[in-house]
CSV table of C-alpha atoms and ligand atoms in Angstrom, one decimal:
chain,number,residue,atom,x,y,z
A,1,MET,CA,85.1,132.2,123.8
A,2,LYS,CA,89.0,133.1,122.9
A,3,THR,CA,90.5,136.5,123.1
A,4,PHE,CA,93.3,136.8,120.4
A,5,GLN,CA,95.3,139.9,119.8
A,6,ASN,CA,97.5,141.8,117.6
A,7,PHE,CA,101.2,141.4,117.8
A,8,ILE,CA,103.3,144.7,117.8
A,9,ALA,CA,106.1,146.2,119.0
A,10,GLY,CA,107.1,142.4,120.5
A,11,ARG,CA,104.0,142.3,122.5
A,12,TRP,CA,100.8,140.6,122.1
A,13,ALA,CA,97.9,143.7,122.4
A,14,ASP,CA,94.3,144.6,122.2
A,15,ALA,CA,93.2,147.2,119.7
A,16,CYS,CA,93.9,150.6,121.7
A,17,THR,CA,90.0,151.2,121.1
A,18,GLY,CA,89.1,147.8,122.3
A,19,ALA,CA,87.0,146.8,119.4
A,20,THR,CA,86.9,143.5,118.1
A,21,PHE,CA,85.4,141.3,115.1
A,22,GLU,CA,84.4,137.8,115.3
A,23,ASN,CA,85.9,134.9,113.6
A,24,ILE,CA,83.1,132.3,112.7
A,25,ASN,CA,83.0,128.8,111.5
A,26,PRO,CA,81.7,129.0,108.1
A,27,ALA,CA,80.4,125.2,108.0
A,28,ASP,CA,78.6,126.4,111.3
A,29,THR,CA,78.0,129.6,111.9
A,30,VAL,CA,76.9,129.2,115.6
A,31,ASP,CA,80.7,128.1,116.0
A,32,VAL,CA,82.1,131.3,117.2
A,33,ILE,CA,86.2,130.6,117.2
A,34,GLY,CA,86.8,133.7,119.0
A,35,THR,CA,87.2,137.5,119.1
A,36,PHE,CA,90.2,139.6,117.1
A,37,PRO,CA,91.3,143.2,117.4
A,38,ARG,CA,89.2,145.3,115.1
A,39,SER,CA,92.4,147.6,114.1
A,40,GLY,CA,92.9,150.8,112.5
A,41,ALA,CA,95.4,153.6,111.7
A,42,GLU,CA,96.9,153.6,115.4
A,43,GLU,CA,97.8,150.1,115.3
A,44,VAL,CA,99.0,150.4,111.9
A,45,ASN,CA,101.4,153.0,112.8
A,46,ARG,CA,102.7,151.5,116.0
A,47,ALA,CA,103.3,148.3,113.9
A,48,VAL,CA,105.4,150.1,111.2
A,49,ALA,CA,107.6,151.9,113.8
A,50,SER,CA,108.2,148.7,115.2
A,51,ALA,CA,109.1,147.4,112.5
A,52,ALA,CA,111.7,149.9,111.1
A,53,ARG,CA,113.4,148.9,114.5
A,54,GLY,CA,113.4,145.3,113.3
A,55,PHE,CA,114.8,145.9,110.1
A,56,ALA,CA,117.9,147.6,111.7
A,57,GLN,CA,118.5,144.5,113.6
A,58,TRP,CA,117.6,142.2,110.8
A,59,LYS,CA,119.1,143.5,107.8
A,60,ARG,CA,122.6,142.8,109.6
A,61,THR,CA,121.7,139.3,110.2
A,62,PRO,CA,123.8,137.0,107.3
A,63,ALA,CA,121.2,135.5,105.4
A,64,PRO,CA,122.2,131.8,106.1
A,65,VAL,CA,121.5,132.7,110.0
A,66,ARG,CA,118.1,134.3,108.6
A,67,GLY,CA,117.3,131.1,106.9
A,68,ASP,CA,118.0,129.2,110.0
A,69,VAL,CA,115.4,130.5,111.7
A,70,LEU,CA,113.0,129.6,108.8
A,71,ARG,CA,114.3,125.8,108.9
A,72,ARG,CA,113.1,125.9,112.4
A,73,VAL,CA,109.6,127.2,111.7
A,74,GLY,CA,109.4,124.6,108.8
A,75,ASP,CA,110.2,121.8,111.7
A,76,LEU,CA,107.7,123.3,114.1
A,77,MET,CA,105.0,123.4,111.2
A,78,SER,CA,105.7,119.8,110.4
A,79,ALA,CA,105.6,118.8,113.8
A,80,ARG,CA,102.2,120.1,114.6
A,81,LYS,CA,100.6,120.0,111.0
A,82,GLU,CA,97.7,117.9,111.9
A,83,GLU,CA,96.6,120.4,114.7
A,84,ILE,CA,97.5,123.4,112.5
A,85,ALA,CA,95.5,121.8,109.7
A,86,ALA,CA,92.3,120.8,112.0
A,87,LEU,CA,92.1,124.9,113.3
A,88,MET,CA,92.3,126.1,109.7
A,89,THR,CA,89.3,124.0,108.6
A,90,ARG,CA,87.3,125.1,111.3
A,91,GLU,CA,88.1,128.9,110.3
A,92,MET,CA,88.3,128.4,106.5
A,93,GLY,CA,86.0,125.5,105.7
A,94,LYS,CA,87.9,123.0,103.5
A,95,PRO,CA,88.2,119.9,104.1
A,96,LEU,CA,91.1,118.6,106.0
A,97,HIS,CA,93.0,116.9,103.5
A,98,GLU,CA,93.2,120.2,101.7
A,99,THR,CA,94.5,122.2,104.8
A,100,ARG,CA,96.9,119.8,105.4
A,101,GLY,CA,98.3,120.8,102.0
A,102,ASP,CA,98.0,124.0,102.6
A,103,VAL,CA,100.2,123.7,105.7
A,104,GLN,CA,102.6,121.6,103.8
A,105,GLU,CA,103.0,124.3,101.0
A,106,GLY,CA,104.1,127.0,104.2
A,107,ILE,CA,106.6,123.9,105.1
A,108,ASP,CA,107.8,123.6,101.7
A,109,THR,CA,108.1,127.5,101.4
A,110,ALA,CA,110.0,127.2,104.8
A,111,TYR,CA,112.7,124.7,103.7
A,112,TYR,CA,113.4,126.3,100.2
A,113,ALA,CA,113.5,129.8,101.9
A,114,ALA,CA,116.2,128.3,104.3
A,115,SER,CA,118.3,127.0,101.5
A,116,GLU,CA,117.9,130.1,99.7
A,117,GLY,CA,119.9,131.5,102.8
A,118,ARG,CA,123.0,130.0,101.2
A,119,ARG,CA,122.5,131.1,97.6
A,120,LEU,CA,120.8,134.6,97.2
A,121,PHE,CA,123.2,134.5,94.1
A,122,GLY,CA,124.5,137.8,92.5
A,123,HIS,CA,126.7,137.6,89.7
A,124,THR,CA,130.4,138.2,89.0
A,125,VAL,CA,131.0,139.5,85.5
A,126,PRO,CA,134.5,140.8,84.1
A,127,SER,CA,135.4,144.1,83.9
A,128,GLU,CA,136.0,145.6,80.4
A,129,LEU,CA,139.0,147.2,82.7
A,130,ARG,CA,142.4,145.8,84.0
A,131,ASP,CA,142.5,144.9,87.8
A,132,LYS,CA,138.6,145.6,88.5
A,133,TRP,CA,135.8,143.7,89.8
A,134,ALA,CA,132.7,144.1,88.5
A,135,MET,CA,129.9,142.3,90.5
A,136,SER,CA,125.8,142.4,91.5
A,137,PHE,CA,124.4,141.6,94.9
A,138,ARG,CA,121.0,141.6,96.6
A,139,ARG,CA,120.1,144.3,99.4
A,140,PRO,CA,116.9,144.0,101.9
A,141,ILE,CA,114.7,146.8,100.8
A,142,GLY,CA,113.0,147.3,104.4
A,143,ILE,CA,109.1,147.0,105.9
A,144,ALA,CA,107.2,144.5,103.9
A,145,GLY,CA,103.5,145.4,104.2
A,146,LEU,CA,101.7,141.9,103.1
A,147,VAL,CA,98.0,141.8,103.0
A,148,THR,CA,96.2,138.4,102.2
A,149,PRO,CA,93.5,136.4,101.4
A,150,PHE,CA,91.5,133.8,103.0
A,151,ASN,CA,91.7,130.8,100.8
A,152,PHE,CA,95.0,129.8,101.7
A,153,PRO,CA,95.3,131.0,105.2
A,154,MET,CA,98.8,129.3,105.6
A,155,ALA,CA,100.5,128.8,102.3
A,156,ILE,CA,99.5,132.5,100.9
A,157,PRO,CA,101.2,134.3,104.3
A,158,THR,CA,104.3,131.9,104.1
A,159,TRP,CA,104.9,132.7,100.7
A,160,LYS,CA,104.9,136.2,100.7
A,161,MET,CA,106.6,136.4,104.3
A,162,PHE,CA,109.3,134.2,104.1
A,163,PRO,CA,111.2,135.4,101.3
A,164,ALA,CA,110.7,138.7,102.4
A,165,LEU,CA,112.3,137.5,105.6
A,166,LEU,CA,115.0,135.8,104.3
A,167,CYS,CA,115.8,138.6,102.0
A,168,GLY,CA,116.3,140.5,105.3
A,169,ASN,CA,113.2,142.6,105.4
A,170,SER,CA,110.8,143.2,108.5
A,171,VAL,CA,107.2,142.3,108.0
A,172,VAL,CA,103.7,143.9,108.9
A,173,ILE,CA,100.9,141.6,108.0
A,174,LYS,CA,97.2,141.9,107.7
A,175,PRO,CA,95.7,138.5,107.0
A,176,ALA,CA,92.1,138.4,105.9
A,177,GLU,CA,89.5,138.7,108.5
A,178,ASP,CA,87.7,135.6,107.6
A,179,VAL,CA,90.9,133.4,108.9
A,180,PRO,CA,93.0,135.6,111.3
A,181,GLN,CA,93.6,132.3,113.5
A,182,THR,CA,96.2,130.9,110.9
A,183,VAL,CA,98.3,133.9,110.8
A,184,THR,CA,98.4,134.1,114.6
A,185,VAL,CA,100.0,130.5,114.7
A,186,LEU,CA,102.2,131.3,112.2
A,187,VAL,CA,103.3,134.3,114.1
A,188,GLU,CA,103.9,132.3,117.2
A,189,LEU,CA,105.6,129.7,115.3
A,190,LEU,CA,108.3,132.3,114.1
A,191,LEU,CA,108.6,133.7,117.4
A,192,GLU,CA,109.3,129.8,119.1
A,193,ALA,CA,111.9,129.6,116.3
A,194,GLY,CA,113.8,132.5,117.3
A,195,LEU,CA,112.8,135.4,115.2
A,196,PRO,CA,113.7,138.7,116.7
A,197,PRO,CA,110.1,139.9,117.9
A,198,GLU,CA,110.3,143.4,115.9
A,199,VAL,CA,111.0,142.0,112.8
A,200,ILE,CA,107.4,140.3,112.4
A,201,GLN,CA,104.0,142.6,113.4
A,202,LEU,CA,100.6,141.0,112.9
A,203,VAL,CA,97.9,143.6,112.7
A,204,HIS,CA,94.1,142.0,112.4
A,205,GLY,CA,91.2,143.8,110.9
A,206,HIS,CA,89.3,144.8,108.1
A,207,GLY,CA,90.9,145.9,104.7
A,208,GLU,CA,89.4,149.2,104.5
A,209,GLU,CA,90.5,149.9,108.0
A,210,ALA,CA,93.7,148.4,108.3
A,211,GLY,CA,95.1,147.0,105.4
A,212,ALA,CA,94.4,150.5,103.6
A,213,VAL,CA,96.4,152.0,106.2
A,214,LEU,CA,99.1,149.6,105.6
A,215,VAL,CA,99.3,150.1,102.0
A,216,GLN,CA,99.4,154.0,102.4
A,217,HIS,CA,102.1,154.4,104.9
A,218,PRO,CA,105.0,156.3,103.6
A,219,ASP,CA,107.5,153.9,105.7
A,220,VAL,CA,106.5,150.7,104.0
A,221,PRO,CA,108.2,150.7,100.6
A,222,LEU,CA,107.2,147.1,99.7
A,223,ILE,CA,103.5,145.8,99.4
A,224,SER,CA,102.4,142.3,98.5
A,225,PHE,CA,98.8,141.7,98.0
A,226,THR,CA,96.6,138.9,96.6
A,227,GLY,CA,93.2,139.3,96.4
A,228,SER,CA,90.4,140.5,93.8
A,229,THR,CA,91.2,142.7,90.9
A,230,GLU,CA,89.0,145.2,92.0
A,231,THR,CA,90.7,145.8,95.3
A,232,GLY,CA,94.2,145.2,93.5
A,233,ARG,CA,93.3,148.0,91.3
A,234,ILE,CA,93.0,150.5,94.1
A,235,VAL,CA,96.3,149.0,95.8
A,236,GLY,CA,98.2,149.8,92.3
A,237,GLU,CA,97.2,153.2,92.3
A,238,ILE,CA,98.3,153.8,95.6
A,239,CYS,CA,101.4,152.2,95.2
A,240,GLY,CA,102.2,154.0,91.7
A,241,ARG,CA,101.5,157.3,93.5
A,242,MET,CA,103.8,156.5,96.2
A,243,HIS,CA,106.7,155.0,94.0
A,244,LYS,CA,106.2,151.2,96.0
A,245,ARG,CA,107.5,148.0,95.0
A,246,LEU,CA,104.3,146.2,94.6
A,247,SER,CA,103.5,142.6,93.8
A,248,LEU,CA,99.7,141.6,92.8
A,249,GLU,CA,98.1,138.5,92.7
A,250,MET,CA,94.5,138.8,91.5
A,251,GLY,CA,91.5,137.3,89.8
A,252,GLY,CA,91.6,134.0,87.4
A,253,LYS,CA,89.0,132.7,84.9
A,254,ASN,CA,91.0,129.4,84.4
A,255,ALA,CA,90.0,126.6,81.6
A,256,MET,CA,90.5,123.5,81.1
A,257,ILE,CA,90.3,122.0,77.7
A,258,VAL,CA,89.4,118.6,76.9
A,259,LEU,CA,90.1,117.6,73.5
A,260,ASN,CA,88.5,114.6,71.6
A,261,ASP,CA,91.6,112.4,71.8
A,262,ALA,CA,91.7,113.0,75.7
A,263,ASP,CA,91.8,110.4,78.3
A,264,LEU,CA,88.4,110.8,79.4
A,265,ASP,CA,88.5,109.3,82.9
A,266,LEU,CA,91.9,111.3,83.7
A,267,ALA,CA,90.0,114.4,82.3
A,268,LEU,CA,86.9,113.7,84.7
A,269,ASP,CA,88.9,113.0,88.1
A,270,GLY,CA,90.8,116.4,86.8
A,271,VAL,CA,88.0,118.9,86.4
A,272,LEU,CA,86.3,117.4,89.6
A,273,TRP,CA,89.3,118.5,91.7
A,274,GLY,CA,89.9,121.5,89.6
A,275,ALA,CA,86.5,123.1,90.0
A,276,PHE,CA,85.1,121.8,93.3
A,277,GLY,CA,88.2,121.9,94.9
A,278,THR,CA,88.3,124.3,97.9
A,279,THR,CA,84.9,124.8,96.9
A,280,GLY,CA,86.2,126.7,93.8
A,281,GLN,CA,87.5,129.5,96.1
A,282,ARG,CA,91.2,129.2,94.4
A,283,CYS,CA,92.3,132.0,92.2
A,284,THR,CA,93.5,128.7,90.2
A,285,ALA,CA,90.0,127.0,90.1
A,286,THR,CA,88.6,125.4,86.9
A,287,SER,CA,85.7,127.6,86.5
A,288,ARG,CA,85.5,126.9,82.6
A,289,LEU,CA,85.4,124.0,80.9
A,290,ILE,CA,86.1,123.9,77.1
A,291,LEU,CA,85.1,120.4,75.6
A,292,GLN,CA,85.5,119.4,71.7
A,293,ASP,CA,82.2,118.5,70.2
A,294,GLY,CA,83.1,115.1,69.9
A,295,VAL,CA,83.6,114.4,73.4
A,296,HIS,CA,81.1,117.2,74.9
A,297,ASP,CA,77.8,114.9,75.7
A,298,THR,CA,79.4,111.7,77.0
A,299,PHE,CA,82.0,113.9,79.3
A,300,VAL,CA,79.2,116.4,80.5
A,301,ALA,CA,76.6,113.1,81.3
A,302,ALA,CA,79.4,111.3,83.1
A,303,LEU,CA,80.4,114.8,84.8
A,304,ALA,CA,77.1,115.5,86.2
A,305,GLN,CA,76.8,111.9,87.6
A,306,ARG,CA,79.9,112.4,89.7
A,307,VAL,CA,79.3,115.9,90.7
A,308,SER,CA,75.7,115.0,92.0
A,309,LYS,CA,77.6,112.7,94.1
A,310,LEU,CA,80.3,114.8,95.8
A,311,ARG,CA,79.6,115.1,99.7
A,312,LEU,CA,79.0,118.6,101.2
A,313,GLY,CA,80.1,119.0,104.7
A,314,ASP,CA,82.0,119.9,107.8
A,315,GLY,CA,85.4,120.1,106.1
A,316,ARG,CA,86.4,118.0,109.7
A,317,ALA,CA,84.2,115.2,109.2
A,318,GLU,CA,85.3,112.0,107.4
A,319,GLY,CA,84.0,111.6,103.8
A,320,THR,CA,83.5,115.4,103.1
A,321,ASP,CA,84.4,116.5,99.5
A,322,VAL,CA,83.5,120.0,99.5
A,323,GLY,CA,83.4,122.6,102.2
A,324,PRO,CA,81.2,125.6,102.7
A,325,LEU,CA,81.9,128.9,101.1
A,326,ILE,CA,83.7,131.7,103.6
A,327,ASN,CA,80.9,133.7,104.3
A,328,GLU,CA,76.9,135.0,103.5
A,329,SER,CA,78.4,137.6,101.2
A,330,ALA,CA,80.3,134.8,99.0
A,331,VAL,CA,77.1,132.9,99.2
A,332,GLU,CA,75.2,135.8,97.7
A,333,LYS,CA,77.7,136.2,95.0
A,334,VAL,CA,77.3,132.7,93.6
A,335,GLU,CA,73.6,133.3,93.8
A,336,ARG,CA,73.5,136.2,91.6
A,337,TYR,CA,75.8,134.5,88.9
A,338,MET,CA,73.0,131.6,88.7
A,339,GLY,CA,70.5,134.2,87.8
A,340,VAL,CA,73.3,135.8,85.1
A,341,GLY,CA,73.6,132.5,83.6
A,342,LEU,CA,70.3,131.8,83.3
A,343,LYS,CA,69.5,134.9,81.8
A,344,GLU,CA,72.4,134.6,79.5
A,345,GLY,CA,70.6,131.3,78.2
A,346,ALA,CA,73.1,128.8,79.9
A,347,GLU,CA,71.1,125.8,81.1
A,348,VAL,CA,72.0,124.5,84.9
A,349,ARG,CA,72.9,120.6,84.5
A,350,THR,CA,72.9,120.2,88.4
A,351,GLY,CA,73.5,122.0,91.4
A,352,GLY,CA,72.3,125.9,91.4
A,353,ARG,CA,70.9,126.4,94.7
A,354,ARG,CA,72.1,126.9,98.0
A,355,ALA,CA,72.4,123.4,100.1
A,356,THR,CA,70.2,123.2,103.3
A,357,ALA,CA,69.9,119.5,103.3
A,358,LYS,CA,70.6,118.3,107.2
A,359,GLY,CA,73.6,119.3,108.8
A,360,LEU,CA,74.0,121.8,106.5
A,361,GLU,CA,71.4,124.4,107.5
A,362,ARG,CA,73.9,126.6,109.6
A,363,GLY,CA,76.8,126.9,107.4
A,364,HIS,CA,77.5,128.6,104.0
A,365,PHE,CA,77.2,125.8,101.7
A,366,PHE,CA,76.2,125.9,98.1
A,367,GLU,CA,75.2,123.0,95.6
A,368,PRO,CA,78.3,122.0,92.9
A,369,THR,CA,76.7,123.5,90.0
A,370,ILE,CA,77.2,123.0,86.2
A,371,PHE,CA,76.0,125.3,83.8
A,372,VAL,CA,76.4,123.9,79.7
A,373,GLY,CA,75.6,126.0,77.0
A,374,VAL,CA,77.4,128.6,77.9
A,375,LYS,CA,78.5,131.1,75.5
A,376,ALA,CA,82.1,132.4,74.7
A,377,GLY,CA,81.8,136.0,75.9
A,378,SER,CA,79.1,136.0,78.3
A,379,ARG,CA,79.5,137.4,82.0
A,380,LEU,CA,79.2,133.7,83.3
A,381,GLU,CA,82.1,132.7,81.0
A,382,GLN,CA,83.9,136.0,81.9
A,383,GLU,CA,84.1,136.9,85.3
A,384,GLU,CA,85.4,135.4,88.5
A,385,ILE,CA,82.7,133.9,90.7
A,386,PHE,CA,84.8,132.3,93.5
A,387,GLY,CA,82.7,129.5,94.1
A,388,PRO,CA,81.6,126.1,92.9
A,389,VAL,CA,80.2,126.8,89.4
A,390,LEU,CA,81.7,125.2,86.4
A,391,SER,CA,80.6,126.8,82.9
A,392,VAL,CA,81.0,124.3,80.1
A,393,VAL,CA,81.8,126.0,76.7
A,394,ARG,CA,81.4,123.7,73.5
A,395,VAL,CA,84.3,124.0,70.6
A,396,ARG,CA,84.8,122.5,67.3
A,397,THR,CA,88.6,122.7,67.1
A,398,ALA,CA,91.7,122.9,69.1
A,399,ASP,CA,92.2,126.4,67.5
A,400,GLU,CA,88.8,127.6,68.9
A,401,ALA,CA,89.5,126.2,72.4
A,402,PHE,CA,93.0,127.9,72.3
A,403,THR,CA,91.0,131.5,71.4
A,404,VAL,CA,88.0,130.5,74.1
A,405,ASN,CA,90.9,129.8,76.6
A,406,ASN,CA,92.7,133.2,75.8
A,407,ASP,CA,89.8,136.0,75.2
A,408,VAL,CA,89.3,136.8,78.8
A,409,ARG,CA,90.8,139.5,80.9
A,410,TYR,CA,92.7,137.0,83.3
A,411,GLY,CA,95.5,134.9,82.8
A,412,LEU,CA,96.5,132.5,85.7
A,413,SER,CA,96.2,128.8,84.8
A,414,SER,CA,95.4,126.8,81.9
A,415,SER,CA,95.0,123.0,81.5
A,416,LEU,CA,94.6,121.2,78.5
A,417,TYR,CA,93.5,116.9,78.3
A,418,THR,CA,95.1,115.3,75.1
A,419,ARG,CA,97.3,112.9,73.8
A,420,ASP,CA,98.8,114.7,71.1
A,421,VAL,CA,102.5,115.8,72.2
A,422,ASN,CA,102.7,118.3,69.4
A,423,LEU,CA,99.5,120.1,70.3
A,424,ALA,CA,100.7,119.7,74.2
A,425,PHE,CA,103.7,122.1,73.5
A,426,ARG,CA,102.0,124.6,71.0
A,427,ALA,CA,99.4,125.0,74.0
A,428,LEU,CA,102.4,125.8,76.3
A,429,ASN,CA,103.2,128.5,73.8
A,430,GLU,CA,99.9,129.9,72.8
A,431,LEU,CA,97.7,129.9,76.1
A,432,ASP,CA,98.0,133.4,77.6
A,433,ASN,CA,98.5,132.0,80.9
A,434,GLY,CA,101.1,132.2,83.8
A,435,ILE,CA,101.0,128.5,84.3
A,436,THR,CA,99.7,125.7,81.9
A,437,TYR,CA,99.1,122.1,82.6
A,438,ILE,CA,99.1,119.2,80.5
A,439,ASN,CA,96.9,116.4,81.1
A,440,ALA,CA,96.5,118.1,85.2
A,441,PRO,CA,94.0,120.1,86.5
A,442,THR,CA,94.2,123.9,86.8
A,443,ILE,CA,95.0,124.1,90.3
A,444,GLY,CA,98.3,122.6,92.1
A,445,ALA,CA,101.4,124.6,91.6
A,446,GLU,CA,104.3,123.6,93.6
A,447,ALA,CA,106.2,125.9,96.3
A,448,HIS,CA,109.3,125.6,94.2
A,449,LEU,CA,108.1,126.9,91.0
A,450,PRO,CA,107.2,130.5,90.0
A,451,PHE,CA,103.3,131.4,90.4
A,452,GLY,CA,101.8,134.0,89.0
A,453,GLY,CA,99.6,135.3,85.9
A,454,VAL,CA,99.0,137.4,82.9
A,455,LYS,CA,97.1,140.1,82.0
A,456,GLN,CA,94.9,141.5,84.9
A,457,THR,CA,95.9,138.6,86.9
A,458,GLY,CA,99.1,140.4,88.1
A,459,ASN,CA,101.3,142.8,87.3
A,460,GLY,CA,104.3,141.2,86.1
A,461,HIS,CA,105.9,139.7,89.6
A,462,ARG,CA,105.9,136.1,90.6
A,463,GLU,CA,105.3,134.4,93.7
A,464,GLY,CA,107.0,131.2,94.8
A,465,GLY,CA,110.4,129.8,93.5
A,466,TRP,CA,113.5,131.5,92.6
A,467,GLU,CA,112.0,134.9,91.1
A,468,VAL,CA,110.1,136.3,94.3
A,469,TYR,CA,113.5,136.6,96.0
A,470,GLU,CA,114.1,139.1,93.4
A,471,PHE,CA,110.9,140.9,94.3
A,472,TYR,CA,111.7,141.2,97.8
A,473,SER,CA,115.5,142.4,97.2
A,474,GLU,CA,116.9,145.1,95.6
A,475,THR,CA,120.1,144.6,93.1
A,476,LYS,CA,123.4,146.4,93.8
A,477,VAL,CA,126.2,146.5,91.8
A,478,GLY,CA,129.7,147.0,93.1
A,479,TYR,CA,132.8,147.6,91.0
A,480,VAL,CA,136.3,147.1,92.8
A,481,ASP,CA,139.4,149.1,91.1
A,482,PHE,CA,143.0,147.7,92.6
A,483,SER,CA,144.9,148.6,89.5
A,484,GLY,CA,145.8,151.9,91.4
A,485,THR,CA,145.2,154.3,88.8
A,486,LEU,CA,142.3,156.0,87.2
A,487,GLN,CA,140.6,154.0,84.7
A,488,ARG,CA,137.5,155.1,82.5
A,489,ALA,CA,134.8,153.0,81.6
A,490,GLN,CA,134.0,153.2,77.9
A,491,ILE,CA,137.2,155.5,77.0
A,492,ASP,CA,140.2,153.7,78.1
A,493,THR,CA,139.8,150.7,76.4
A,494,TYR,CA,138.9,152.0,73.3
A,495,GLN,CA,141.0,155.1,72.7
A,496,HIS,CA,143.2,153.4,69.9
A,497,ARG,CA,140.3,152.9,67.8
B,1,UN1,C1,95.3,130.7,94.9
B,1,UN1,O1,94.3,130.0,94.5
B,1,UN1,O2,95.0,131.6,95.6
B,1,UN1,O3,98.3,126.2,92.8
B,1,UN1,C2,96.6,129.7,95.4
B,1,UN1,C3,97.3,125.7,93.4
B,1,UN1,C4,97.9,126.4,95.2
B,1,UN1,C5,97.7,127.5,95.2
B,1,UN1,C6,96.8,128.3,95.1
B,1,UN1,N1,99.0,125.6,95.7
B,1,UN1,O4,96.1,125.6,93.4
């Protein structure tokens, strides 16, 4: 069995207590990938002290040069895409075509960041006074503490880390304990690409033991967290008390709306991918299907047919459509929601149980499940399950569909299938989500656009695209008066009026 380490103060090292945890293949729980250091305050404190030295050096490196490092990381990731995807599937479970996409999202983010090194725009605007310039520009902030989830082991760490680094911050990252190997590889690539070692620190461990210390560390002014709304609330309270800049990316209860005039074959392909891709373990997963009366019955029948044919299995095997859930407690959570749904009067149309067929018995597999007759406002319809469970709600009109879509506490993504162009644009305005797709499922955001949600999905920040660079940098304004006289703003220009 392989032993993996933290990367702190420019060295690979064990936890000082020697404590470890195991990284287990969710498709086959006897396959132990390796042991990782179970870190706590001691490791986090050392990592932060080192990151402070890294910051002092990195903030003086010109942004285009920082970008060159990230371009080389993109090149290395491209060259090793296949090898990285394979190890990601082994630790996370989703099929290879999905982990390849996950790596690609990292590559896209690397190249975007590299080019941003030659932009990082500020503004130069006229001054109201003569011979005076007024401009804004971006400054790095300090040490960025990143806490990342299991479902996108590469994409999410990169879309936090690369903009943070490009802006001139140093980074301490605590990846999810279910997928610690992917970020280990990412750190190796960063070092190979020439990132000065103290600019990046990798601390493995559990959220309560390592992540919490990082979030509370007084020398870490910047926190980015992706995970549950419940944990996000605690992170938010701490950061609020300590006046930290915080980006939160949390839960979703995303809906796809299919109206009577929709292209049903297209919608069918869309919902299969949106609901059961990544075994439903995406913040963007389609977990509600809102069907208009006229298509409800035919659509559900066709969908149930297609769902029952989805092939469960090891994500590395040819032909696997749906991989395992990440761990046993994820399976138990999905199981609990079967009880919740039935108690609320919904009906399981297909699926509904742990999958125990031959070859699956050693993994965390659950049958792709469709609930029909789900009532708007019920727990099944309101709460994030993070598994292969789709709840179907029947509505009469488009307006009712929009109301059902909006009537949840989350607001990440939504999707509308219709051929009515007016309605499509109305949906963009009226659906309360950070992202709305027309004639495409709720998943599939691209790296160069802002990503995030409204209401309890986020706290107003966006990841990805151009907006994330504002989160990881601070605006500074400079005024240069070259008139050689004292010029008083608001006064001298207006004194004769
Ligand atoms: C997530 O679900 O946590 O839009 C991230 C998507 C992916 C990213 C999802 N590009 O589905």
